[in-house]
Amino acid sequence: MKYDPAIEASALPYSPFKSCTVPRPIGWLSSISADGIDNLAPYSQWQNLTFDPPMVMFAANQYPDGRRKDTVINAEETGWFVWNMATYDLREAVNISAMALPPEQSEFDIAGVTRRSADLSSVPMVAESPVHFECRYLSTHRFIGNSKVGTIDVVFAAVERIHIDDAFLTADGRLDILRIRPLARLGYHDYTSVTETFAMHVPNASPEADDGLEGQPARRSGVPSMRPPH
Ligand SMILES: Cc1cc2nc3c(=O)[nH]c(=O)nc-3n(C[C@H](O)[C@H](O)[C@H](O)COP(=O)(O)O)c2cc1C
């Protein structure tokens, strides 16, 4: 089968689009409003953009009535949000945190997760998550969709502080992914988590390229990391 999504629906009973780019890591994002109300929500339209400096993005669809998502408004108003790593053990809390709540209620309380103070802003972090990124808001790029919910705010941010729970590091200093068991989004109502990993090396890669893939770009190149000003 094939179809042109801009002009027709697929012939399938459910749109296959969200089931094609899978698994998608989950941006489990905490933020705080200008009035001090904290917020937590999952975003599967979430990605790394680059690593030096580390930058991330997420795309938030508008609500059907045209309201923008609170995470976007909070990031724009306060300049900060936190990415909390979603894991299989935290799957129920991740799911519950997607509920649309009245402004006086916080997803932290409904999802039953613990607030931990961030270092660089007053955004609370999910204490139970093994990894957190403190993200400084950079900009929003708005794309108008074919419908109100199709319209998105793409938010770009710089990762200014990374917290990793030492209990989830291996003896040789890598993230212990099989113990963390990161949660990821599939299509429909389906999810997966990482329960298997394997390694591959690009044939004939230069030492610099090989180091970059492994995560040590500065060691051989000697190029100092650039940090954007606060
Ligand atoms: C696993 C999962 C992934 C989601 N991903 C997105 C997403 O990428 N973009 C989006 O706009 N909403 C997404 N949602 C829905 C939001 O989490 C939901 O609208 C939430 O209430 C938004 O909260 P906020 O307004 O406090 O930011 C997702 C929901 C779930 C359960």
mmCIF file of C-alpha atoms and ligand atoms in Angstrom:
data_model
loop_
_atom_site.group_PDB
_atom_site.id
_atom_site.type_symbol
_atom_site.label_atom_id
_atom_site.label_comp_id
_atom_site.label_asym_id
_atom_site.label_seq_id
_atom_site.Cartn_x
_atom_site.Cartn_y
_atom_site.Cartn_z
ATOM 1 C CA MET A 1 0.000 0.000 0.000
ATOM 2 C CA LYS A 2 0.963 3.663 -0.270
ATOM 3 C CA TYR A 3 -0.743 6.991 0.348
ATOM 4 C CA ASP A 4 -0.071 10.750 0.373
ATOM 5 C CA PRO A 5 -0.808 11.922 3.946
ATOM 6 C CA ALA A 6 -1.210 15.567 2.901
ATOM 7 C CA ILE A 7 -4.230 14.766 0.737
ATOM 8 C CA GLU A 8 -5.704 11.434 1.858
ATOM 9 C CA ALA A 9 -6.110 9.105 4.827
ATOM 10 C CA SER A 10 -4.492 5.664 4.690
ATOM 11 C CA ALA A 11 -6.737 2.716 3.797
ATOM 12 C CA LEU A 12 -5.896 1.144 7.167
ATOM 13 C CA PRO A 13 -8.260 1.306 10.145
ATOM 14 C CA TYR A 14 -5.659 3.260 12.178
ATOM 15 C CA SER A 15 -3.139 5.779 10.872
ATOM 16 C CA PRO A 16 0.196 3.943 10.598
ATOM 17 C CA PHE A 17 2.307 7.124 10.726
ATOM 18 C CA LYS A 18 3.126 7.170 14.451
ATOM 19 C CA SER A 19 3.980 3.456 14.285
ATOM 20 C CA CYS A 20 6.739 3.976 11.711
ATOM 21 C CA THR A 21 9.313 6.069 13.583
ATOM 22 C CA VAL A 22 9.631 3.704 16.530
ATOM 23 C CA PRO A 23 10.653 3.339 19.253
ATOM 24 C CA ARG A 24 10.531 7.008 20.256
ATOM 25 C CA PRO A 25 12.266 8.025 23.485
ATOM 26 C CA ILE A 26 9.990 9.874 25.861
ATOM 27 C CA GLY A 27 10.621 13.449 26.865
ATOM 28 C CA TRP A 28 9.170 13.318 30.366
ATOM 29 C CA LEU A 29 9.244 17.030 30.993
ATOM 30 C CA SER A 30 8.788 18.939 34.222
ATOM 31 C CA SER A 31 8.305 22.682 34.292
ATOM 32 C CA ILE A 32 6.865 25.392 36.499
ATOM 33 C CA SER A 33 4.465 28.207 35.668
ATOM 34 C CA ALA A 34 5.172 31.862 36.325
ATOM 35 C CA ASP A 35 2.685 31.482 39.238
ATOM 36 C CA GLY A 36 4.753 28.636 40.730
ATOM 37 C CA ILE A 37 2.527 25.675 39.759
ATOM 38 C CA ASP A 38 4.649 22.704 38.785
ATOM 39 C CA ASN A 39 3.849 20.523 35.808
ATOM 40 C CA LEU A 40 4.862 17.140 34.427
ATOM 41 C CA ALA A 41 3.970 15.643 31.016
ATOM 42 C CA PRO A 42 5.316 13.085 28.505
ATOM 43 C CA TYR A 43 6.315 14.129 24.977
ATOM 44 C CA SER A 44 7.301 11.392 22.518
ATOM 45 C CA GLN A 45 8.036 13.985 19.828
ATOM 46 C CA TRP A 46 11.353 14.582 21.599
ATOM 47 C CA GLN A 47 14.975 14.330 20.426
ATOM 48 C CA ASN A 48 18.652 15.122 20.879
ATOM 49 C CA LEU A 49 19.736 17.691 18.295
ATOM 50 C CA THR A 50 23.470 17.804 18.912
ATOM 51 C CA PHE A 51 25.947 17.108 21.711
ATOM 52 C CA ASP A 52 28.483 19.976 21.846
ATOM 53 C CA PRO A 53 26.803 21.834 23.382
ATOM 54 C CA PRO A 54 24.051 19.313 24.117
ATOM 55 C CA MET A 55 20.760 20.515 22.653
ATOM 56 C CA VAL A 56 17.290 18.971 22.635
ATOM 57 C CA MET A 57 13.862 19.657 21.159
ATOM 58 C CA PHE A 58 10.265 18.640 21.642
ATOM 59 C CA ALA A 59 7.150 19.259 19.576
ATOM 60 C CA ALA A 60 3.902 20.074 21.375
ATOM 61 C CA ASN A 61 0.595 19.821 19.528
ATOM 62 C CA GLN A 62 -2.036 22.387 20.433
ATOM 63 C CA TYR A 63 -5.215 21.313 22.208
ATOM 64 C CA PRO A 64 -8.311 20.979 19.953
ATOM 65 C CA ASP A 65 -9.596 24.328 21.272
ATOM 66 C CA GLY A 66 -6.373 26.056 20.186
ATOM 67 C CA ARG A 67 -4.747 26.364 23.649
ATOM 68 C CA ARG A 68 -0.996 25.748 23.702
ATOM 69 C CA LYS A 69 0.521 23.079 25.964
ATOM 70 C CA ASP A 70 1.496 24.186 29.487
ATOM 71 C CA THR A 71 5.029 22.796 29.127
ATOM 72 C CA VAL A 72 5.659 25.172 26.219
ATOM 73 C CA ILE A 73 4.162 28.191 27.986
ATOM 74 C CA ASN A 74 6.112 27.427 31.179
ATOM 75 C CA ALA A 75 9.412 26.983 29.314
ATOM 76 C CA GLU A 76 8.888 30.264 27.472
ATOM 77 C CA GLU A 77 7.876 32.173 30.628
ATOM 78 C CA THR A 78 10.503 30.834 33.054
ATOM 79 C CA GLY A 79 13.296 29.932 30.630
ATOM 80 C CA TRP A 80 13.706 26.374 31.956
ATOM 81 C CA PHE A 81 12.372 22.820 31.934
ATOM 82 C CA VAL A 82 13.787 19.457 33.067
ATOM 83 C CA TRP A 83 13.919 16.188 31.146
ATOM 84 C CA ASN A 84 13.378 13.192 33.440
ATOM 85 C CA MET A 85 14.312 9.804 32.031
ATOM 86 C CA ALA A 86 11.222 7.596 31.711
ATOM 87 C CA THR A 87 11.761 3.966 32.644
ATOM 88 C CA TYR A 88 9.725 0.776 32.609
ATOM 89 C CA ASP A 89 9.372 0.956 36.414
ATOM 90 C CA LEU A 90 7.939 4.483 36.084
ATOM 91 C CA ARG A 91 5.568 3.648 33.202
ATOM 92 C CA GLU A 92 2.330 4.125 35.176
ATOM 93 C CA ALA A 93 3.467 7.509 36.472
ATOM 94 C CA VAL A 94 4.489 8.569 32.943
ATOM 95 C CA ASN A 95 1.050 7.619 31.631
ATOM 96 C CA ILE A 96 -0.857 9.323 34.460
ATOM 97 C CA SER A 97 1.199 12.501 33.995
ATOM 98 C CA ALA A 98 -0.362 12.919 30.523
ATOM 99 C CA MET A 99 -3.731 13.702 32.130
ATOM 100 C CA ALA A 100 -5.093 17.189 31.547
ATOM 101 C CA LEU A 101 -5.587 18.550 35.075
ATOM 102 C CA PRO A 102 -7.141 21.745 36.411
ATOM 103 C CA PRO A 103 -4.483 24.417 37.000
ATOM 104 C CA GLU A 104 -4.424 24.028 40.793
ATOM 105 C CA GLN A 105 -3.499 20.307 40.573
ATOM 106 C CA SER A 106 -0.006 19.019 39.817
ATOM 107 C CA GLU A 107 0.774 15.843 37.870
ATOM 108 C CA PHE A 108 3.572 15.182 40.419
ATOM 109 C CA ASP A 109 0.910 14.504 43.073
ATOM 110 C CA ILE A 110 -1.500 12.539 40.865
ATOM 111 C CA ALA A 111 1.321 10.404 39.430
ATOM 112 C CA GLY A 112 2.747 9.798 42.905
ATOM 113 C CA VAL A 113 6.315 10.857 42.133
ATOM 114 C CA THR A 114 8.670 12.801 44.386
ATOM 115 C CA ARG A 115 9.906 16.338 43.695
ATOM 116 C CA ARG A 116 13.659 16.954 43.856
ATOM 117 C CA SER A 117 15.096 20.467 43.510
ATOM 118 C CA ALA A 118 16.991 21.281 40.342
ATOM 119 C CA ASP A 119 20.239 23.223 40.622
ATOM 120 C CA LEU A 120 19.756 25.965 38.029
ATOM 121 C CA SER A 121 16.057 26.802 38.289
ATOM 122 C CA SER A 122 13.032 26.223 40.512
ATOM 123 C CA VAL A 123 11.670 23.474 38.213
ATOM 124 C CA PRO A 124 11.163 20.284 40.259
ATOM 125 C CA MET A 125 12.736 17.070 38.960
ATOM 126 C CA VAL A 126 11.268 13.562 39.312
ATOM 127 C CA ALA A 127 13.443 12.080 42.074
ATOM 128 C CA GLU A 128 12.691 8.497 40.962
ATOM 129 C CA SER A 129 14.183 9.074 37.466
ATOM 130 C CA PRO A 130 17.792 7.891 37.096
ATOM 131 C CA VAL A 131 18.826 10.737 34.746
ATOM 132 C CA HIS A 132 17.826 14.397 34.497
ATOM 133 C CA PHE A 133 18.726 17.162 32.049
ATOM 134 C CA GLU A 134 18.290 20.755 33.188
ATOM 135 C CA CYS A 135 17.267 22.438 29.928
ATOM 136 C CA ARG A 136 17.532 26.178 29.231
ATOM 137 C CA TYR A 137 14.855 27.385 26.802
ATOM 138 C CA LEU A 138 16.228 28.804 23.537
ATOM 139 C CA SER A 139 13.357 29.339 21.090
ATOM 140 C CA THR A 140 10.019 28.121 19.759
ATOM 141 C CA HIS A 141 9.319 27.420 16.098
ATOM 142 C CA ARG A 142 5.625 27.251 15.302
ATOM 143 C CA PHE A 143 4.262 25.213 12.369
ATOM 144 C CA ILE A 144 0.615 25.717 11.416
ATOM 145 C CA GLY A 145 -1.037 22.332 10.798
ATOM 146 C CA ASN A 146 -4.057 21.225 8.808
ATOM 147 C CA SER A 147 -6.099 21.285 12.021
ATOM 148 C CA LYS A 148 -5.913 22.897 15.460
ATOM 149 C CA VAL A 149 -4.277 19.752 16.944
ATOM 150 C CA GLY A 150 -1.969 19.503 13.935
ATOM 151 C CA THR A 151 -0.427 22.881 14.780
ATOM 152 C CA ILE A 152 2.793 22.459 16.764
ATOM 153 C CA ASP A 153 5.212 24.438 18.871
ATOM 154 C CA VAL A 154 8.711 23.012 18.416
ATOM 155 C CA VAL A 155 10.765 24.036 21.436
ATOM 156 C CA PHE A 156 14.568 24.113 21.304
ATOM 157 C CA ALA A 157 16.708 24.067 24.442
ATOM 158 C CA ALA A 158 20.316 23.755 25.619
ATOM 159 C CA VAL A 159 21.139 21.114 28.240
ATOM 160 C CA GLU A 160 22.999 23.015 30.947
ATOM 161 C CA ARG A 161 23.305 20.384 33.687
ATOM 162 C CA ILE A 162 23.120 16.583 33.536
ATOM 163 C CA HIS A 163 22.382 14.519 36.663
ATOM 164 C CA ILE A 164 23.009 10.752 36.615
ATOM 165 C CA ASP A 165 22.268 8.478 39.568
ATOM 166 C CA ASP A 166 25.588 6.705 40.218
ATOM 167 C CA ALA A 167 23.666 3.512 41.046
ATOM 168 C CA PHE A 168 22.840 3.228 37.336
ATOM 169 C CA LEU A 169 26.455 3.376 36.104
ATOM 170 C CA THR A 170 28.453 0.260 35.239
ATOM 171 C CA ALA A 171 31.914 -0.387 36.705
ATOM 172 C CA ASP A 172 33.507 0.956 33.485
ATOM 173 C CA GLY A 173 31.513 4.201 33.651
ATOM 174 C CA ARG A 174 28.699 3.647 31.156
ATOM 175 C CA LEU A 175 24.974 4.081 31.675
ATOM 176 C CA ASP A 176 23.616 0.675 32.682
ATOM 177 C CA ILE A 177 20.828 0.672 30.103
ATOM 178 C CA LEU A 178 19.606 -2.838 30.855
ATOM 179 C CA ARG A 179 19.138 -1.941 34.528
ATOM 180 C CA ILE A 180 17.557 1.435 33.699
ATOM 181 C CA ARG A 181 15.251 -0.105 31.104
ATOM 182 C CA PRO A 182 14.303 3.148 29.299
ATOM 183 C CA LEU A 183 10.661 3.413 28.249
ATOM 184 C CA ALA A 184 9.819 4.238 24.630
ATOM 185 C CA ARG A 185 6.680 4.979 22.668
ATOM 186 C CA LEU A 186 5.392 2.875 19.789
ATOM 187 C CA GLY A 187 2.201 3.626 17.833
ATOM 188 C CA TYR A 188 -1.406 2.992 18.895
ATOM 189 C CA HIS A 189 -1.514 2.474 22.685
ATOM 190 C CA ASP A 190 1.738 0.514 22.613
ATOM 191 C CA TYR A 191 5.058 1.026 24.374
ATOM 192 C CA THR A 192 8.342 -0.845 24.636
ATOM 193 C CA SER A 193 11.400 -0.750 26.872
ATOM 194 C CA VAL A 194 15.028 -1.570 26.212
ATOM 195 C CA THR A 195 15.741 -5.140 27.295
ATOM 196 C CA GLU A 196 18.518 -5.961 24.810
ATOM 197 C CA THR A 197 21.523 -4.073 23.436
ATOM 198 C CA PHE A 198 24.321 -4.955 21.013
ATOM 199 C CA ALA A 199 27.406 -3.075 19.779
ATOM 200 C CA MET A 200 28.656 -2.417 16.239
ATOM 201 C CA HIS A 201 31.681 -0.486 14.921
ATOM 202 C CA VAL A 202 31.684 1.348 11.577
ATOM 203 C CA PRO A 203 34.296 -0.384 9.357
ATOM 204 C CA ASN A 204 37.394 1.737 8.670
ATOM 205 C CA ALA A 205 36.126 4.607 10.836
ATOM 206 C CA SER A 206 38.812 7.137 11.822
ATOM 207 C CA PRO A 207 39.778 7.095 15.532
ATOM 208 C CA GLU A 208 38.070 10.491 15.899
ATOM 209 C CA ALA A 209 34.852 9.236 14.314
ATOM 210 C CA ASP A 210 34.985 6.056 16.390
ATOM 211 C CA ASP A 211 35.536 8.082 19.571
ATOM 212 C CA GLY A 212 32.653 10.359 18.618
ATOM 213 C CA LEU A 213 30.284 7.430 18.265
ATOM 214 C CA GLU A 214 31.437 6.069 21.616
ATOM 215 C CA GLY A 215 30.953 9.489 23.231
ATOM 216 C CA GLN A 216 34.440 10.924 23.695
ATOM 217 C CA PRO A 217 34.727 13.661 21.025
ATOM 218 C CA ALA A 218 37.068 15.986 22.927
ATOM 219 C CA ARG A 219 39.715 13.472 24.013
ATOM 220 C CA ARG A 220 41.568 13.094 20.703
ATOM 221 C CA SER A 221 40.451 16.209 18.847
ATOM 222 C CA GLY A 222 41.571 18.458 21.726
ATOM 223 C CA VAL A 223 38.837 20.935 20.778
ATOM 224 C CA PRO A 224 37.459 22.583 23.919
ATOM 225 C CA SER A 225 33.726 22.333 24.416
ATOM 226 C CA MET A 226 31.768 25.547 23.685
ATOM 227 C CA ARG A 227 29.203 26.584 26.292
ATOM 228 C CA PRO A 228 26.579 29.171 25.372
ATOM 229 C CA PRO A 229 26.316 32.140 27.745
ATOM 230 C CA HIS A 230 23.521 31.941 30.349
HETATM 231 C C1 LIG B 1 3.550 8.640 25.976
HETATM 232 C C2 LIG B 1 2.926 9.929 25.578
HETATM 233 C C3 LIG B 1 3.571 10.741 24.670
HETATM 234 C C4 LIG B 1 3.026 11.987 24.310
HETATM 235 N N1 LIG B 1 3.683 12.744 23.409
HETATM 236 C C5 LIG B 1 3.189 13.967 23.076
HETATM 237 C C6 LIG B 1 3.882 14.787 22.150
HETATM 238 O O1 LIG B 1 4.944 14.438 21.626
HETATM 239 N N2 LIG B 1 3.341 16.002 21.860
HETATM 240 C C7 LIG B 1 2.186 16.437 22.442
HETATM 241 O O2 LIG B 1 1.754 17.559 22.162
HETATM 242 N N3 LIG B 1 1.520 15.675 23.344
HETATM 243 C C8 LIG B 1 1.991 14.463 23.672
HETATM 244 N N4 LIG B 1 1.323 13.686 24.572
HETATM 245 C C9 LIG B 1 0.151 14.254 25.260
HETATM 246 C C10 LIG B 1 0.577 15.197 26.408
HETATM 247 O O3 LIG B 1 1.374 14.490 27.350
HETATM 248 C C11 LIG B 1 -0.669 15.763 27.119
HETATM 249 O O4 LIG B 1 -1.379 16.580 26.201
HETATM 250 C C12 LIG B 1 -0.308 16.544 28.369
HETATM 251 O O5 LIG B 1 -1.490 16.795 29.115
HETATM 252 C C13 LIG B 1 0.354 17.865 28.054
HETATM 253 O O6 LIG B 1 0.635 18.484 29.278
HETATM 254 P P1 LIG B 1 1.011 20.009 29.435
HETATM 255 O O7 LIG B 1 -0.104 20.843 28.809
HETATM 256 O O8 LIG B 1 1.044 20.134 30.925
HETATM 257 O O9 LIG B 1 2.330 20.256 28.805
HETATM 258 C C14 LIG B 1 1.809 12.427 24.900
HETATM 259 C C15 LIG B 1 1.133 11.594 25.808
HETATM 260 C C16 LIG B 1 1.677 10.340 26.135
HETATM 261 C C17 LIG B 1 0.942 9.453 27.095
#
